XYZ file of C-alpha atoms in Angstrom:
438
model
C 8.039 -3.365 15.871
C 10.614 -2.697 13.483
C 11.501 0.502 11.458
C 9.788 -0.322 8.236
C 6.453 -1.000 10.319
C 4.374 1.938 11.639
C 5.020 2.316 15.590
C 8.453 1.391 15.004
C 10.963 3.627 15.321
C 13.990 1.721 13.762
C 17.384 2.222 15.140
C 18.316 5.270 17.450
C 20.543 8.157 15.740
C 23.753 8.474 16.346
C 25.107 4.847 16.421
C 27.244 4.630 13.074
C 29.491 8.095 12.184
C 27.859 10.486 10.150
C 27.025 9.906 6.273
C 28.458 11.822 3.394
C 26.328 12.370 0.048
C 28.100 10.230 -2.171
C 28.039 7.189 0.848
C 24.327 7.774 0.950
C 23.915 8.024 -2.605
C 25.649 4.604 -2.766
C 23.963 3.173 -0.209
C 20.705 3.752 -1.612
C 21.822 2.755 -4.662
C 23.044 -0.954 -3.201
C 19.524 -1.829 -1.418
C 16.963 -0.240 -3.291
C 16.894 -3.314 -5.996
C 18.353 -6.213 -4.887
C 18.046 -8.324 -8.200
C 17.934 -11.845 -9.327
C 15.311 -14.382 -10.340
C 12.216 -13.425 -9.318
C 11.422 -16.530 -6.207
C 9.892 -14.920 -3.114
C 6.399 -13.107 -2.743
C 4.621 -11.638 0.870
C 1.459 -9.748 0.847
C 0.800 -7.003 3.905
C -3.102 -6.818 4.475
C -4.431 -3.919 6.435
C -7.933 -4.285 8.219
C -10.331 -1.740 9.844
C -11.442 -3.062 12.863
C -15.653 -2.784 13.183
C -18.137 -3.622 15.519
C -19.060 -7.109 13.677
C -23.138 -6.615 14.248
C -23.386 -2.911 13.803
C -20.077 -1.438 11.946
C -21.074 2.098 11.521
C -20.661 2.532 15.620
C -17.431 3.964 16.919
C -15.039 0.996 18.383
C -14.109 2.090 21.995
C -10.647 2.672 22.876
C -10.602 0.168 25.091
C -12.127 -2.578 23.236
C -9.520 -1.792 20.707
C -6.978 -2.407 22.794
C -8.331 -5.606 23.908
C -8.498 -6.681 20.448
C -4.457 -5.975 20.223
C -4.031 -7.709 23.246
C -5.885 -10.341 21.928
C -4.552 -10.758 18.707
C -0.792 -10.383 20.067
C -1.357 -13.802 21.756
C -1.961 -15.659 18.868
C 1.227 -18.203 17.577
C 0.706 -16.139 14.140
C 3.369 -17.154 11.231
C 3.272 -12.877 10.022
C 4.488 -9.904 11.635
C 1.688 -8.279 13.728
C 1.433 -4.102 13.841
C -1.669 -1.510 14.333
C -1.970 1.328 12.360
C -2.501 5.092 14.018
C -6.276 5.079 13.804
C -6.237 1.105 15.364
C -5.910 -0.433 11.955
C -4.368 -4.140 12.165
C -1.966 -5.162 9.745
C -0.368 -8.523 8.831
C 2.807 -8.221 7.006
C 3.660 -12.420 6.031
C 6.950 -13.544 5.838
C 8.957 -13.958 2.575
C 7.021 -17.201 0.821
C 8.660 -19.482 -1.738
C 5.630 -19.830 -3.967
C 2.362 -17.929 -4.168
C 0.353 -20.959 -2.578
C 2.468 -20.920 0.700
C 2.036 -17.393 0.659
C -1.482 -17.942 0.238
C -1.753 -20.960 2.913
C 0.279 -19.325 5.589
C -1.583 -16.401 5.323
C -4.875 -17.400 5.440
C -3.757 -19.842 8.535
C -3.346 -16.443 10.075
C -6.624 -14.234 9.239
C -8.526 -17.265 10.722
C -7.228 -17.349 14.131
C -7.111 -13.740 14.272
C -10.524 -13.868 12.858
C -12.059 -15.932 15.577
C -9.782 -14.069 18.523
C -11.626 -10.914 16.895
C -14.781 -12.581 17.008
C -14.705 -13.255 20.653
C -14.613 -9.504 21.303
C -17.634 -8.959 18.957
C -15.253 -7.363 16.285
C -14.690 -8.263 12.977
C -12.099 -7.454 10.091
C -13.194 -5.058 7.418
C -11.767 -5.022 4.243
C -12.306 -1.046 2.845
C -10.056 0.763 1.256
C -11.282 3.895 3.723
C -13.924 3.358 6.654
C -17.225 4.291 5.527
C -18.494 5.720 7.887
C -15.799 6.815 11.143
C -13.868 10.295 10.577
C -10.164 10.109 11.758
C -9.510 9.463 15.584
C -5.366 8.719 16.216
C -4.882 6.221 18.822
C -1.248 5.693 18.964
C 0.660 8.763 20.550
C 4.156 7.344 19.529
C 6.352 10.088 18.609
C 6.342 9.237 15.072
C 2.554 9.805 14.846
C 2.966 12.819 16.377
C 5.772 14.257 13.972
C 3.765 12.811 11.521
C 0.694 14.250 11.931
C 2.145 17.626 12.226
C 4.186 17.573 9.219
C 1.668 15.911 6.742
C -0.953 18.935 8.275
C 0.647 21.379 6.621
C -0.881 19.682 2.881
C -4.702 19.502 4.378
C -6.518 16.914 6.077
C -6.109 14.052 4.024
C -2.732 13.279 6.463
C -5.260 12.498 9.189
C -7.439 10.443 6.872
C -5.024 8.334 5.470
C -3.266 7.530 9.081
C -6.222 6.365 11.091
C -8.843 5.250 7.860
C -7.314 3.850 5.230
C -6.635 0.156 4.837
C -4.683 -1.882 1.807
C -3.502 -4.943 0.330
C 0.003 -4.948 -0.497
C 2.221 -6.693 -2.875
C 5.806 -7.436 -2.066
C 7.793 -9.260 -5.274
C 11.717 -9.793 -5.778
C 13.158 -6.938 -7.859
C 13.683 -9.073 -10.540
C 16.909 -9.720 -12.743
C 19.934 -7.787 -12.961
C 19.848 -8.492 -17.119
C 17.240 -6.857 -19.466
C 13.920 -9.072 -20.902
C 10.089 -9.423 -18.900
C 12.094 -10.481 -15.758
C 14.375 -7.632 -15.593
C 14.480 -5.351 -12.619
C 14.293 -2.356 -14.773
C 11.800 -3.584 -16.897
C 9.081 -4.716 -13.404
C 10.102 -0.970 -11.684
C 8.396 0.697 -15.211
C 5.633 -2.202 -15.220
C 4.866 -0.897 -11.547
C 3.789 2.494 -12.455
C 1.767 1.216 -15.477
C 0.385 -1.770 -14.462
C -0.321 0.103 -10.991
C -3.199 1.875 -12.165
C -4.924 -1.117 -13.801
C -4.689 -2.643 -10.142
C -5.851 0.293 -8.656
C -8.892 1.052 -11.216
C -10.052 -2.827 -10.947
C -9.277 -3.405 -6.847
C -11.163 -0.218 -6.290
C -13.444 -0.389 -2.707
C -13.630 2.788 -1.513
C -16.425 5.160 -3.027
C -17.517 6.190 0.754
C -15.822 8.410 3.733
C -17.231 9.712 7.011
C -20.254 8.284 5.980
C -20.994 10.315 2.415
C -20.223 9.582 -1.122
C -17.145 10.573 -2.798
C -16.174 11.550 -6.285
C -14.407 8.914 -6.179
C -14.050 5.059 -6.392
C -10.525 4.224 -4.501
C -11.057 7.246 -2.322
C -7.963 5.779 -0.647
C -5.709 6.686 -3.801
C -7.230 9.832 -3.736
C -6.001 10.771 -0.236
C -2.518 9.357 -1.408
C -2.460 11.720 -3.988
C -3.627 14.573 -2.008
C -0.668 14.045 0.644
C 2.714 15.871 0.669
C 3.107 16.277 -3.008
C 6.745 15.089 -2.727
C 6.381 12.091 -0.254
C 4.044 10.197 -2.083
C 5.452 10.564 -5.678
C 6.742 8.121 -7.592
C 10.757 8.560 -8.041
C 11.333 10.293 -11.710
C 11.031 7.938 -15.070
C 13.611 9.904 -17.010
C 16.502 8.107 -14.704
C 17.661 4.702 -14.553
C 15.501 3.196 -11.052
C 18.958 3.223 -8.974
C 19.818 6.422 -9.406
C 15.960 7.640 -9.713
C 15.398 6.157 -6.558
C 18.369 7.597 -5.092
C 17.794 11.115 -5.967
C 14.074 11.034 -4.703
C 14.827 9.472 -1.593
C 17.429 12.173 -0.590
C 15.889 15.667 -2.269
C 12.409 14.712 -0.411
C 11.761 16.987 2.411
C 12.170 14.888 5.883
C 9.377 14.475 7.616
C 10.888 14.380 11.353
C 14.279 13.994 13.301
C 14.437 11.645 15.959
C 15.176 13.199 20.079
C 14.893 12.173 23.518
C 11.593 14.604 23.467
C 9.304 15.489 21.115
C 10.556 15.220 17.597
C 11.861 18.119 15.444
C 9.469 18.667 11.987
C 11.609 20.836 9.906
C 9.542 22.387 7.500
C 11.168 21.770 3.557
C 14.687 20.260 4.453
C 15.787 17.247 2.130
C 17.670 14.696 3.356
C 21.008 15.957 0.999
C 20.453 19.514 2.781
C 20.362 17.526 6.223
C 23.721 16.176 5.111
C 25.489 19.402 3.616
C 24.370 21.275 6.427
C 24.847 19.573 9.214
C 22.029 20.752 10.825
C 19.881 19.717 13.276
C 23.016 17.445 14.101
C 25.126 14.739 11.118
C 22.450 12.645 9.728
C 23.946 8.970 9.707
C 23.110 5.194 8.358
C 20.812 5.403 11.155
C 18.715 8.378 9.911
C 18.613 7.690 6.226
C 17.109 4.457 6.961
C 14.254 6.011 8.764
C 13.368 8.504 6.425
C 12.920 5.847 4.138
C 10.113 4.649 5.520
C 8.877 8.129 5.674
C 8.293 8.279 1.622
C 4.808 6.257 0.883
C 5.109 6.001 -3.729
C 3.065 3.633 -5.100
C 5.616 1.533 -5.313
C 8.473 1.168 -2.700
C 11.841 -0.290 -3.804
C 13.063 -1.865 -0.179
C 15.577 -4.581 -2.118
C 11.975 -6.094 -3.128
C 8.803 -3.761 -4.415
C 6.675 -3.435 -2.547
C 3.402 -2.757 -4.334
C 1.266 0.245 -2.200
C -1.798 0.833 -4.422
C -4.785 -1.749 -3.916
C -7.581 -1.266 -1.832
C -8.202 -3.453 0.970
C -11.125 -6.264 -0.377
C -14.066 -7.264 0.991
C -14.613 -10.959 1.949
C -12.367 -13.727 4.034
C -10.288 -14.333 0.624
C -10.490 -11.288 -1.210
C -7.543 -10.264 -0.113
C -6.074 -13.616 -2.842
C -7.467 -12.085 -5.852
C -5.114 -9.158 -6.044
C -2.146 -10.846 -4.533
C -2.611 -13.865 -7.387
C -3.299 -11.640 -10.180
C -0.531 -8.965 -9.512
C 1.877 -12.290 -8.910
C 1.306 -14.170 -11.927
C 1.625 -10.673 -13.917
C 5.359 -9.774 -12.899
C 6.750 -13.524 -12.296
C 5.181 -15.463 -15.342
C 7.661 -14.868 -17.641
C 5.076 -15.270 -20.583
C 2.776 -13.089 -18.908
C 4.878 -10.235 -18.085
C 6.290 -10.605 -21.580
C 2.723 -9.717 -22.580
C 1.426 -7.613 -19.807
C 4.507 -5.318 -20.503
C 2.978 -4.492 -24.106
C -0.427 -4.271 -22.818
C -0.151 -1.453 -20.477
C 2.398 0.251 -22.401
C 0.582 2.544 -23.988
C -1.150 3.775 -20.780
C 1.896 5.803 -20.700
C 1.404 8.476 -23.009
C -2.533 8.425 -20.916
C 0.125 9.168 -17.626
C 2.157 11.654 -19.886
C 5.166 12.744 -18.151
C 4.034 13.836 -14.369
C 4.671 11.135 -11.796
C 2.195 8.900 -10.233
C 0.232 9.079 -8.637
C -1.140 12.439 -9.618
C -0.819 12.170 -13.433
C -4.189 11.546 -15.693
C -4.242 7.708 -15.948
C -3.410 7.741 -11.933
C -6.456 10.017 -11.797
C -8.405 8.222 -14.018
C -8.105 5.084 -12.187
C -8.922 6.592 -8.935
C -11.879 8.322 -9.719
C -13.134 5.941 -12.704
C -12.385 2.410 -12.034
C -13.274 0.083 -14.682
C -15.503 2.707 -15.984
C -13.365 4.098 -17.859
C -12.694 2.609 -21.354
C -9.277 2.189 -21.357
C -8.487 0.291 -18.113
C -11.155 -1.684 -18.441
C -9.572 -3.067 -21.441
C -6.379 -3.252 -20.454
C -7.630 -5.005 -17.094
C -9.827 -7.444 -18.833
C -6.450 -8.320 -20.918
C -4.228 -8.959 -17.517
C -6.714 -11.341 -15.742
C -7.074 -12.925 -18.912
C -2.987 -13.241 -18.997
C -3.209 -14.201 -15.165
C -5.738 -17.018 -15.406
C -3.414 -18.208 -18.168
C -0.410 -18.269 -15.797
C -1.852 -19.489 -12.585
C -1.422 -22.959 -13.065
C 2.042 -22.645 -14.443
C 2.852 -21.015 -10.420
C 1.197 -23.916 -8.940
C -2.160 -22.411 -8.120
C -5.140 -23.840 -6.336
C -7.921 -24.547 -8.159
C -9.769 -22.673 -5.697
C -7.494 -19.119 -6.067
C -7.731 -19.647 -9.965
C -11.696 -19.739 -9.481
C -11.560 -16.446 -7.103
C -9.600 -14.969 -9.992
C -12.154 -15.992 -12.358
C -15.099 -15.196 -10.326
C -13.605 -11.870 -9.926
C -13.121 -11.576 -13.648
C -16.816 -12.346 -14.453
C -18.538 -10.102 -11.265
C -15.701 -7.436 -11.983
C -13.508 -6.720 -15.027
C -16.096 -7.913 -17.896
C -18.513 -6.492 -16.467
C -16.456 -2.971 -16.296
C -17.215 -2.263 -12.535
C -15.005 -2.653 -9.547
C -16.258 -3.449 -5.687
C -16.638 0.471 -5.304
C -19.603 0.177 -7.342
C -21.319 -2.680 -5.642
C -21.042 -0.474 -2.498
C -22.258 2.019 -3.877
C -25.540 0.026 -4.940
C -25.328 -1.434 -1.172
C -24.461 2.452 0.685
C -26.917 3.642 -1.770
C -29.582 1.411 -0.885
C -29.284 1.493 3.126
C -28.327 4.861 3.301
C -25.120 7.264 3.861
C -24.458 7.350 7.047
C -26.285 3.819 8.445
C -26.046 1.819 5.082
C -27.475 -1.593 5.171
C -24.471 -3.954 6.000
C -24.782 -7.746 5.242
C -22.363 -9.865 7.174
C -19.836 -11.253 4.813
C -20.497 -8.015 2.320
C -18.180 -5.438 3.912
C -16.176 -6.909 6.346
């Protein structure tokens, strides 16, 4: 497993000399947009793992591990990883085109699938499990440090770790030059447009088998993390040196030993460096605690979009990676997007997402709320416009539009059909129709 992946734990410390501020401060400023046309897209889908006839029951350790050992087998074309609470995530490769994003993808989810399916598991695509309360399975020194440090904020560390499940975006940076393509230009759209995605891709109105206040419950725990970690970097400075600043005044979450790992308690990365202490942080160490900070929106060279809910379905996973494609890399559409959304920002006002009002809104609201439903009606509109200009199946443009029609008109989101379904069967044994939830 590699750094950026959780379980991996990157390269060990004290390989390259030790870094000086303005090095890091350059360094971060080099790979956090790496910019030109817009050309590659990869989507990283996160699955709870359930029982496939009765997924309110607690998978066994074991059986869990079978399903790894299962899944690791398969010839798979995407990077395989589990999550602390036995989560499986695909992370594809870098695609060309949406549609071989789309095709290699799905190639994978069916043989993993039907290796699943042999162990009488199944895939689930929630934004948080209904129903299980958080069990850690991984005792990797990370998770460990982890678990400690995020402890400190509440519970909502533990929740997010071993519950939680997404579908995430990854999109070049865009151009270096200014106009709908430009890298500064996508980095605002991200923190605009995010909550749109979030309000419409909501799926998670249910945890530990009750009702929340909420309808991405997921977002909610996000929010309700470390308040610095999960922030997104400050809009008042150009990204680069936004992005620089946040990643090295945010506390660091752990430092790296033979034993168990240190979890200082409030020391930034730039106090790491002038201090010296525990040890010279170096390339090594900056590069870890980068994948230590979970914003919205993650500038790793690409974005990497953090904010949709896992779907429900064997292709709902397409909707959200078609519609959030078209959006940024149609230059028409994100010509037009860009004016949509824009005035969601005085809704945000000046605090950060994702804890700000339209953040907040989206979370708790969905499409219920006046405001993104509009706006979200207006980008699927702009994305069924685009599709065919990226070369997309008839078959994703008619997920798009059948999500449109169920969804966005409609002013719901798939939080409120389980809520009907939850609702209906019950809170803690709801009524679970195979190909509903999972």
């Amino acid at each position: 497993m590699s750094s950026e992946t959780p379980g991996g734990h990157g390269p060990p410390p004290g390989q390259t000399p030790p870094l000086g501020e303005g090095e890091a401060e350059d360094l971060l400023r080099g790979i956090c947009f790496k910019t030109g046309p817009p050309r590659a897209v990869g989507v990283e889908l996160e699955w709870l793992l359930h029982d496939r006839d009765q997924p309110h029951r607690t998978v066994p350790p074991h059986l869990l591990e079978a399903a790894a050992t299962a899944v690791r087998a398969l010839p798979l074309s995407a990077a395989l990883t589990f999550e602390p609470g036995g989560q499986l995530e695909l992370s594809s490769r870098p695609a060309a085109s949406l549609m071989a994003c789309v095709e290699d993808t799905a190639a994978d989810l069916t043989a993993v699938r039907t290796a699943l399916d042999g162990l009488g598991l199944a895939p689930a695509g929630l934004g948080v499990d209904p129903w299980q309360t958080p069990r850690r399975l991984l005792r990797e020194p990370r998770y460990e440090a982890m678990e400690q440090a995020l402890d400190r904020w509440g519970p909502a560390g533990r929740a997010m770790m071993c519950t939680t499940a997404s579908v995430q975006v990854c999109l070049d940076a865009g151009e270096e030059e200014p106009g709908p393509l430009g890298y500064a230009r996508r980095w605002q759209l991200v923190h605009l447009l995010g909550a749109v995605l979030v309000a419409a891709f909501a799926n998670s109105p249910y945890r530990a088998g009750a009702p929340t206040p909420w309808r991405s419950t997921r977002q909610a725990l996000w929010a309700d993390l470390d308040p610095k970690r999960t922030l997104a970097p400050d809009g008042l400075l150009p990204p680069r040196d936004a992005w620089a600043a946040h990643v090295l005044d945010t506390p660091v979450l752990c430092v790296r030993g033979e034993g168990p790992w240190q979890v200082p308690d409030g020391l930034t990365f730039r106090d790491w460096i002038r201090s010296g202490e525990p040890g010279r942080p170096d390339r090594s160490d900056l590069d870890y605690h980068i994948t230590t900070l979970f914003p919205p929106a993650r500038p790793r060279g690409h974005l990497e979009l953090r904010m949709i809910d896992a779907q429900s379905g064997a292709d709902g996973w397409i909707v959200p990676l078609a519609v959030t494609t078209a959006l940024f890399d149609d230059p028409e559409a994100a010509e037009t997007v860009y004016r949509t959304v824009k005035p969601l920002a005085e809704t945000a006002g000046a605090g950060a997402a994702p804890r700000n009002p339209l953040w907040t809104a989206a979370a708790r609201d969905g499409l219920a709320d006046p405001e993104l439903r509009q706006a979200a009606d207006v980008c699927f509109r702009l994305a069924l416009e685009a599709l065919p200009r990226l070369g997309a199946s008839v078959a994703v443009r008619d997920a798009v539009a059948g999500f449109h029609d169920r969804y966005v008109a409609r002013g719901r989101c798939p939080a409120d059909d389980l809520r009907d379904l939850l609702t209906t069967g019950g809170a803690r044994r709801p009524a679970h129709p195979k190909g509903t939830l999972s």
